[in-house]
mmCIF file of C-alpha atoms in Angstrom:
data_model
loop_
_atom_site.group_PDB
_atom_site.id
_atom_site.type_symbol
_atom_site.label_atom_id
_atom_site.label_comp_id
_atom_site.label_asym_id
_atom_site.label_seq_id
_atom_site.Cartn_x
_atom_site.Cartn_y
_atom_site.Cartn_z
ATOM 1 C CA GLU A 1 -117.874 33.554 -31.576
ATOM 2 C CA VAL A 2 -119.400 33.510 -27.670
ATOM 3 C CA GLN A 3 -120.528 29.684 -27.349
ATOM 4 C CA LEU A 4 -120.675 26.768 -25.663
ATOM 5 C CA VAL A 5 -121.454 23.515 -26.933
ATOM 6 C CA GLU A 6 -122.554 20.634 -25.076
ATOM 7 C CA SER A 7 -122.117 16.944 -25.364
ATOM 8 C CA GLY A 8 -121.850 13.633 -23.353
ATOM 9 C CA GLY A 9 -125.925 13.181 -23.479
ATOM 10 C CA GLY A 10 -127.139 10.045 -24.267
ATOM 11 C CA LEU A 11 -129.637 6.664 -23.109
ATOM 12 C CA VAL A 12 -128.420 5.408 -19.490
ATOM 13 C CA GLN A 13 -130.080 2.667 -17.780
ATOM 14 C CA PRO A 14 -131.158 3.799 -13.831
ATOM 15 C CA GLY A 15 -128.530 3.996 -11.364
ATOM 16 C CA GLU A 16 -125.676 3.845 -14.363
ATOM 17 C CA SER A 17 -123.296 7.184 -14.778
ATOM 18 C CA LEU A 18 -122.944 9.571 -17.400
ATOM 19 C CA ARG A 19 -120.744 12.698 -17.927
ATOM 20 C CA LEU A 20 -121.678 15.789 -19.337
ATOM 21 C CA SER A 21 -119.353 18.353 -21.195
ATOM 22 C CA CYS A 22 -119.780 22.038 -21.955
ATOM 23 C CA ALA A 23 -116.891 23.397 -24.787
ATOM 24 C CA ALA A 24 -116.146 27.211 -24.142
ATOM 25 C CA SER A 25 -115.442 29.679 -26.697
ATOM 26 C CA GLY A 26 -114.928 33.070 -27.784
ATOM 27 C CA PHE A 27 -114.536 34.610 -24.427
ATOM 28 C CA THR A 28 -112.078 33.823 -21.506
ATOM 29 C CA PHE A 29 -113.733 31.281 -19.511
ATOM 30 C CA SER A 30 -111.574 31.210 -16.357
ATOM 31 C CA ASN A 31 -113.283 35.011 -15.384
ATOM 32 C CA PHE A 32 -117.250 33.336 -15.425
ATOM 33 C CA TRP A 33 -119.148 31.924 -13.102
ATOM 34 C CA MET A 34 -121.041 28.390 -15.060
ATOM 35 C CA HIS A 35 -124.410 26.745 -14.269
ATOM 36 C CA TRP A 36 -126.001 23.730 -15.580
ATOM 37 C CA VAL A 37 -129.667 24.186 -16.044
ATOM 38 C CA ARG A 38 -131.777 20.855 -17.393
ATOM 39 C CA GLN A 39 -135.487 21.360 -18.994
ATOM 40 C CA ALA A 40 -137.527 18.154 -18.509
ATOM 41 C CA PRO A 41 -139.520 16.771 -21.597
ATOM 42 C CA GLY A 42 -142.177 19.310 -22.075
ATOM 43 C CA LYS A 43 -141.386 21.090 -18.827
ATOM 44 C CA GLY A 44 -139.970 24.189 -18.011
ATOM 45 C CA LEU A 45 -136.652 25.308 -16.495
ATOM 46 C CA VAL A 46 -134.716 23.944 -13.318
ATOM 47 C CA TRP A 47 -131.332 24.848 -12.347
ATOM 48 C CA VAL A 48 -128.882 21.787 -11.136
ATOM 49 C CA SER A 49 -125.512 23.724 -10.181
ATOM 50 C CA ARG A 50 -122.897 26.300 -9.975
ATOM 51 C CA ILE A 51 -119.344 26.791 -9.970
ATOM 52 C CA ASN A 52 -117.230 29.496 -9.329
ATOM 53 C CA PRO A 53 -114.166 31.139 -12.023
ATOM 54 C CA ASP A 54 -111.449 29.279 -10.171
ATOM 55 C CA GLY A 55 -113.355 26.260 -9.326
ATOM 56 C CA SER A 56 -113.291 26.156 -5.981
ATOM 57 C CA GLY A 57 -116.332 27.084 -4.988
ATOM 58 C CA THR A 58 -119.668 24.855 -6.274
ATOM 59 C CA ALA A 59 -123.354 24.789 -5.635
ATOM 60 C CA TYR A 60 -125.870 22.302 -6.152
ATOM 61 C CA ALA A 61 -129.860 21.648 -6.202
ATOM 62 C CA ASP A 62 -131.600 19.094 -3.357
ATOM 63 C CA SER A 63 -132.655 17.165 -6.097
ATOM 64 C CA VAL A 64 -128.838 16.140 -7.600
ATOM 65 C CA LYS A 65 -126.884 16.967 -4.203
ATOM 66 C CA GLY A 66 -124.973 13.814 -3.826
ATOM 67 C CA ARG A 67 -125.177 12.238 -6.492
ATOM 68 C CA PHE A 68 -123.571 15.172 -9.640
ATOM 69 C CA THR A 69 -120.727 16.790 -9.299
ATOM 70 C CA ILE A 70 -119.654 20.246 -11.152
ATOM 71 C CA SER A 71 -116.279 20.417 -12.328
ATOM 72 C CA ARG A 72 -114.322 22.849 -15.167
ATOM 73 C CA ASP A 73 -110.940 23.105 -16.518
ATOM 74 C CA ASN A 74 -109.614 26.597 -17.267
ATOM 75 C CA ALA A 75 -106.856 25.509 -18.926
ATOM 76 C CA LYS A 76 -109.348 23.646 -21.992
ATOM 77 C CA SER A 77 -112.305 26.454 -21.085
ATOM 78 C CA MET A 78 -114.907 22.864 -20.094
ATOM 79 C CA LEU A 79 -117.174 22.470 -17.925
ATOM 80 C CA TYR A 80 -118.422 19.005 -16.780
ATOM 81 C CA LEU A 81 -120.791 17.861 -15.260
ATOM 82 C CA GLN A 82 -120.741 14.068 -13.561
ATOM 83 C CA MET A 83 -124.130 11.893 -12.606
ATOM 84 C CA HIS A 84 -124.091 8.980 -10.642
ATOM 85 C CA SER A 85 -127.102 7.151 -9.800
ATOM 86 C CA LEU A 86 -129.384 8.331 -12.663
ATOM 87 C CA ARG A 87 -133.207 8.048 -11.919
ATOM 88 C CA THR A 88 -135.676 8.419 -14.301
ATOM 89 C CA GLU A 89 -136.452 11.852 -13.369
ATOM 90 C CA ASP A 90 -133.119 13.347 -14.663
ATOM 91 C CA THR A 91 -134.066 12.332 -18.152
ATOM 92 C CA ALA A 92 -133.909 16.006 -19.773
ATOM 93 C CA LEU A 93 -132.097 18.411 -21.876
ATOM 94 C CA TYR A 94 -129.419 19.837 -19.695
ATOM 95 C CA TYR A 95 -127.897 23.250 -20.764
ATOM 96 C CA CYS A 96 -124.299 25.100 -20.046
ATOM 97 C CA ILE A 97 -124.503 28.444 -18.736
ATOM 98 C CA ARG A 98 -122.537 31.079 -18.747
ATOM 99 C CA ASP A 99 -123.581 33.468 -15.852
ATOM 100 C CA SER A 100 -122.813 36.915 -16.606
ATOM 101 C CA PHE A 101 -121.574 38.196 -12.694
ATOM 102 C CA GLN A 102 -118.161 39.892 -12.675
ATOM 103 C CA LEU A 103 -116.134 42.430 -10.428
ATOM 104 C CA GLY A 104 -119.575 42.511 -7.806
ATOM 105 C CA THR A 105 -122.056 43.007 -10.851
ATOM 106 C CA TYR A 106 -124.694 41.306 -12.506
ATOM 107 C CA TYR A 107 -125.541 40.941 -15.742
ATOM 108 C CA GLY A 108 -127.970 37.825 -15.943
ATOM 109 C CA MET A 109 -127.215 34.164 -18.093
ATOM 110 C CA ASP A 110 -126.828 35.841 -21.173
ATOM 111 C CA VAL A 111 -124.624 33.102 -22.991
ATOM 112 C CA TRP A 112 -126.784 29.569 -23.290
ATOM 113 C CA GLY A 113 -125.588 26.717 -25.210
ATOM 114 C CA GLN A 114 -128.314 24.284 -27.468
ATOM 115 C CA GLY A 115 -128.090 21.049 -24.697
ATOM 116 C CA THR A 116 -127.397 17.639 -24.750
ATOM 117 C CA THR A 117 -130.120 15.208 -23.984
ATOM 118 C CA VAL A 118 -129.810 12.959 -21.408
ATOM 119 C CA THR A 119 -132.689 10.097 -21.375
ATOM 120 C CA VAL A 120 -132.353 7.492 -18.013
ATOM 121 C CA SER A 121 -134.768 4.313 -19.196
ATOM 122 C CA SER A 122 -134.767 0.733 -18.529
ATOM 123 C CA ASP B 1 -136.080 27.702 -1.442
ATOM 124 C CA ILE B 2 -137.876 31.229 -3.177
ATOM 125 C CA ILE B 3 -140.952 29.987 -5.701
ATOM 126 C CA LEU B 4 -141.838 32.090 -8.390
ATOM 127 C CA THR B 5 -145.001 31.791 -9.518
ATOM 128 C CA GLN B 6 -145.706 33.546 -12.894
ATOM 129 C CA SER B 7 -149.186 34.862 -14.562
ATOM 130 C CA PRO B 8 -150.907 34.211 -16.778
ATOM 131 C CA LEU B 9 -150.025 31.011 -17.785
ATOM 132 C CA SER B 10 -151.144 31.046 -21.622
ATOM 133 C CA LEU B 11 -150.826 34.857 -22.863
ATOM 134 C CA PRO B 12 -152.561 35.459 -26.577
ATOM 135 C CA VAL B 13 -152.201 38.345 -28.210
ATOM 136 C CA THR B 14 -153.082 40.205 -31.208
ATOM 137 C CA PRO B 15 -149.714 42.167 -32.921
ATOM 138 C CA GLY B 16 -149.111 45.999 -32.104
ATOM 139 C CA GLU B 17 -150.769 45.269 -28.864
ATOM 140 C CA PRO B 18 -149.235 45.281 -25.293
ATOM 141 C CA ALA B 19 -148.717 42.266 -23.146
ATOM 142 C CA SER B 20 -147.684 41.894 -19.699
ATOM 143 C CA ILE B 21 -146.360 38.809 -17.465
ATOM 144 C CA SER B 22 -146.505 39.046 -14.073
ATOM 145 C CA CYS B 23 -143.792 37.284 -11.289
ATOM 146 C CA LYS B 24 -144.533 36.647 -7.932
ATOM 147 C CA SER B 25 -141.708 35.558 -5.385
ATOM 148 C CA SER B 26 -142.337 33.960 -1.878
ATOM 149 C CA GLN B 27 -140.464 36.149 -0.230
ATOM 150 C CA SER B 28 -138.298 39.362 -0.694
ATOM 151 C CA LEU B 29 -135.742 38.991 -3.449
ATOM 152 C CA LEU B 30 -133.774 41.756 -2.195
ATOM 153 C CA HIS B 31 -130.187 41.098 -1.489
ATOM 154 C CA SER B 32 -128.293 41.730 1.813
ATOM 155 C CA TYR B 33 -126.307 44.805 -0.695
ATOM 156 C CA GLY B 34 -128.889 46.152 -1.732
ATOM 157 C CA LYS B 35 -129.502 44.571 -5.513
ATOM 158 C CA THR B 36 -132.446 42.319 -6.366
ATOM 159 C CA HIS B 37 -131.218 40.358 -8.617
ATOM 160 C CA LEU B 38 -134.610 38.674 -11.194
ATOM 161 C CA ASP B 39 -134.208 37.862 -14.818
ATOM 162 C CA TRP B 40 -136.609 37.443 -17.660
ATOM 163 C CA TYR B 41 -135.623 34.998 -20.605
ATOM 164 C CA LEU B 42 -137.408 33.791 -24.024
ATOM 165 C CA GLN B 43 -137.660 30.554 -24.769
ATOM 166 C CA LYS B 44 -138.400 30.533 -28.412
ATOM 167 C CA PRO B 45 -139.716 27.359 -30.103
ATOM 168 C CA GLY B 46 -137.107 24.593 -30.780
ATOM 169 C CA GLN B 47 -134.009 27.463 -29.495
ATOM 170 C CA SER B 48 -132.453 27.698 -26.098
ATOM 171 C CA PRO B 49 -133.600 30.722 -23.762
ATOM 172 C CA GLN B 50 -132.404 33.859 -24.235
ATOM 173 C CA LEU B 51 -131.675 37.204 -21.857
ATOM 174 C CA LEU B 52 -133.986 39.590 -22.239
ATOM 175 C CA ILE B 53 -134.185 41.621 -18.973
ATOM 176 C CA HIS B 54 -131.514 41.312 -15.760
ATOM 177 C CA SER B 55 -131.730 43.034 -12.480
ATOM 178 C CA ILE B 56 -135.267 43.740 -13.078
ATOM 179 C CA SER B 57 -135.309 46.164 -15.804
ATOM 180 C CA SER B 58 -132.013 46.180 -17.207
ATOM 181 C CA ARG B 59 -132.607 45.059 -20.981
ATOM 182 C CA ALA B 60 -129.704 42.596 -22.257
ATOM 183 C CA SER B 61 -127.793 43.643 -25.628
ATOM 184 C CA GLY B 62 -129.862 43.760 -28.734
ATOM 185 C CA VAL B 63 -132.584 43.353 -26.425
ATOM 186 C CA PRO B 64 -136.071 45.640 -28.316
ATOM 187 C CA ASP B 65 -136.888 48.521 -26.682
ATOM 188 C CA ARG B 66 -140.334 47.216 -26.654
ATOM 189 C CA PHE B 67 -139.323 45.028 -23.628
ATOM 190 C CA SER B 68 -138.944 46.784 -19.991
ATOM 191 C CA GLY B 69 -139.000 45.383 -16.729
ATOM 192 C CA SER B 70 -140.124 47.048 -13.504
ATOM 193 C CA GLY B 71 -140.667 45.733 -9.993
ATOM 194 C CA SER B 72 -139.652 45.576 -6.256
ATOM 195 C CA GLY B 73 -139.264 42.988 -3.440
ATOM 196 C CA THR B 74 -141.816 40.687 -4.373
ATOM 197 C CA ASP B 75 -143.525 41.891 -7.305
ATOM 198 C CA PHE B 76 -142.523 41.857 -10.809
ATOM 199 C CA THR B 77 -143.621 42.759 -13.996
ATOM 200 C CA LEU B 78 -142.451 42.160 -18.231
ATOM 201 C CA ARG B 79 -144.242 44.348 -20.337
ATOM 202 C CA ILE B 80 -143.865 44.289 -24.133
ATOM 203 C CA SER B 81 -145.327 47.934 -25.822
ATOM 204 C CA ARG B 82 -146.391 45.994 -28.697
ATOM 205 C CA VAL B 83 -145.930 42.400 -29.882
ATOM 206 C CA GLU B 84 -144.455 41.344 -32.838
ATOM 207 C CA ALA B 85 -144.895 37.592 -34.216
ATOM 208 C CA GLU B 86 -140.880 37.421 -33.737
ATOM 209 C CA ASP B 87 -142.061 37.232 -29.804
ATOM 210 C CA VAL B 88 -143.782 33.863 -29.201
ATOM 211 C CA GLY B 89 -142.228 31.584 -27.174
ATOM 212 C CA VAL B 90 -142.246 30.247 -23.445
ATOM 213 C CA TYR B 91 -141.615 34.043 -20.897
ATOM 214 C CA TYR B 92 -139.840 32.661 -17.995
ATOM 215 C CA CYS B 93 -138.666 34.857 -14.512
ATOM 216 C CA MET B 94 -135.405 33.655 -12.477
ATOM 217 C CA GLN B 95 -134.121 34.424 -9.559
ATOM 218 C CA ALA B 96 -130.605 34.805 -9.029
ATOM 219 C CA PRO B 97 -129.917 34.456 -4.978
ATOM 220 C CA GLU B 98 -127.249 35.254 -2.634
ATOM 221 C CA THR B 99 -127.091 31.717 -1.868
ATOM 222 C CA PRO B 100 -128.641 28.994 -4.257
ATOM 223 C CA PRO B 101 -130.539 27.642 -5.041
ATOM 224 C CA TYR B 102 -131.715 29.742 -8.570
ATOM 225 C CA THR B 103 -135.423 29.057 -9.333
ATOM 226 C CA PHE B 104 -137.460 29.460 -12.410
ATOM 227 C CA GLY B 105 -141.079 30.485 -12.557
ATOM 228 C CA GLN B 106 -143.323 27.832 -14.513
ATOM 229 C CA GLY B 107 -143.188 29.881 -17.542
ATOM 230 C CA THR B 108 -145.698 31.950 -19.333
ATOM 231 C CA LYS B 109 -146.376 30.921 -23.323
ATOM 232 C CA LEU B 110 -147.182 34.198 -25.597
ATOM 233 C CA GLU B 111 -148.864 33.283 -28.480
ATOM 234 C CA ILE B 112 -149.683 34.868 -31.346
ATOM 235 C CA LYS B 113 -154.150 35.653 -32.075
#
């Protein structure tokens, strides 16, 4: 079964750091682009970051650029999001997502995890 | 950044009746290589979003054929030919650009009358 399982969320104070993890299974992780998308309580979806299959290319939303770092370990089928200088506005459910883009063809963001909750509050 | 504007934001529908959601982009979503990556996602209550439609009109695996997508350039539409109770939730359009950032519409909440 194709699956993404996020972990690492929690309650932190403003200015602190947190690292989210996403364990992938059921597919060849190293072949896929991966994303993080977040959803603040009661709000819509917001794209956060993307990484290419070999980890050499990354992109970020302006709101997190310079504070968040996306990375991956293909040997372990793991995706990460290192978050520094957290702000109250970073409070959200963070989803790990598989992007089905392969060999020049795009098929959508076809696999979503259940999300891990990050709460930034003093 | 590209802005996607959905309408309506709330959509009450009688079961068996059709429904449609509009997604308008602030600029053309046509990529330089001739593709348009405009997707539709459904977030059912208490669940993660799921892919319905990619690249304007291609249904994802397992999506019923009562769902269809259309459009081009800056105007896109998701249609449900006959709404069923299981279709309730929030529908989002999303554009996958050549160069990030990716953006989502605000979401349209479909409810059963």
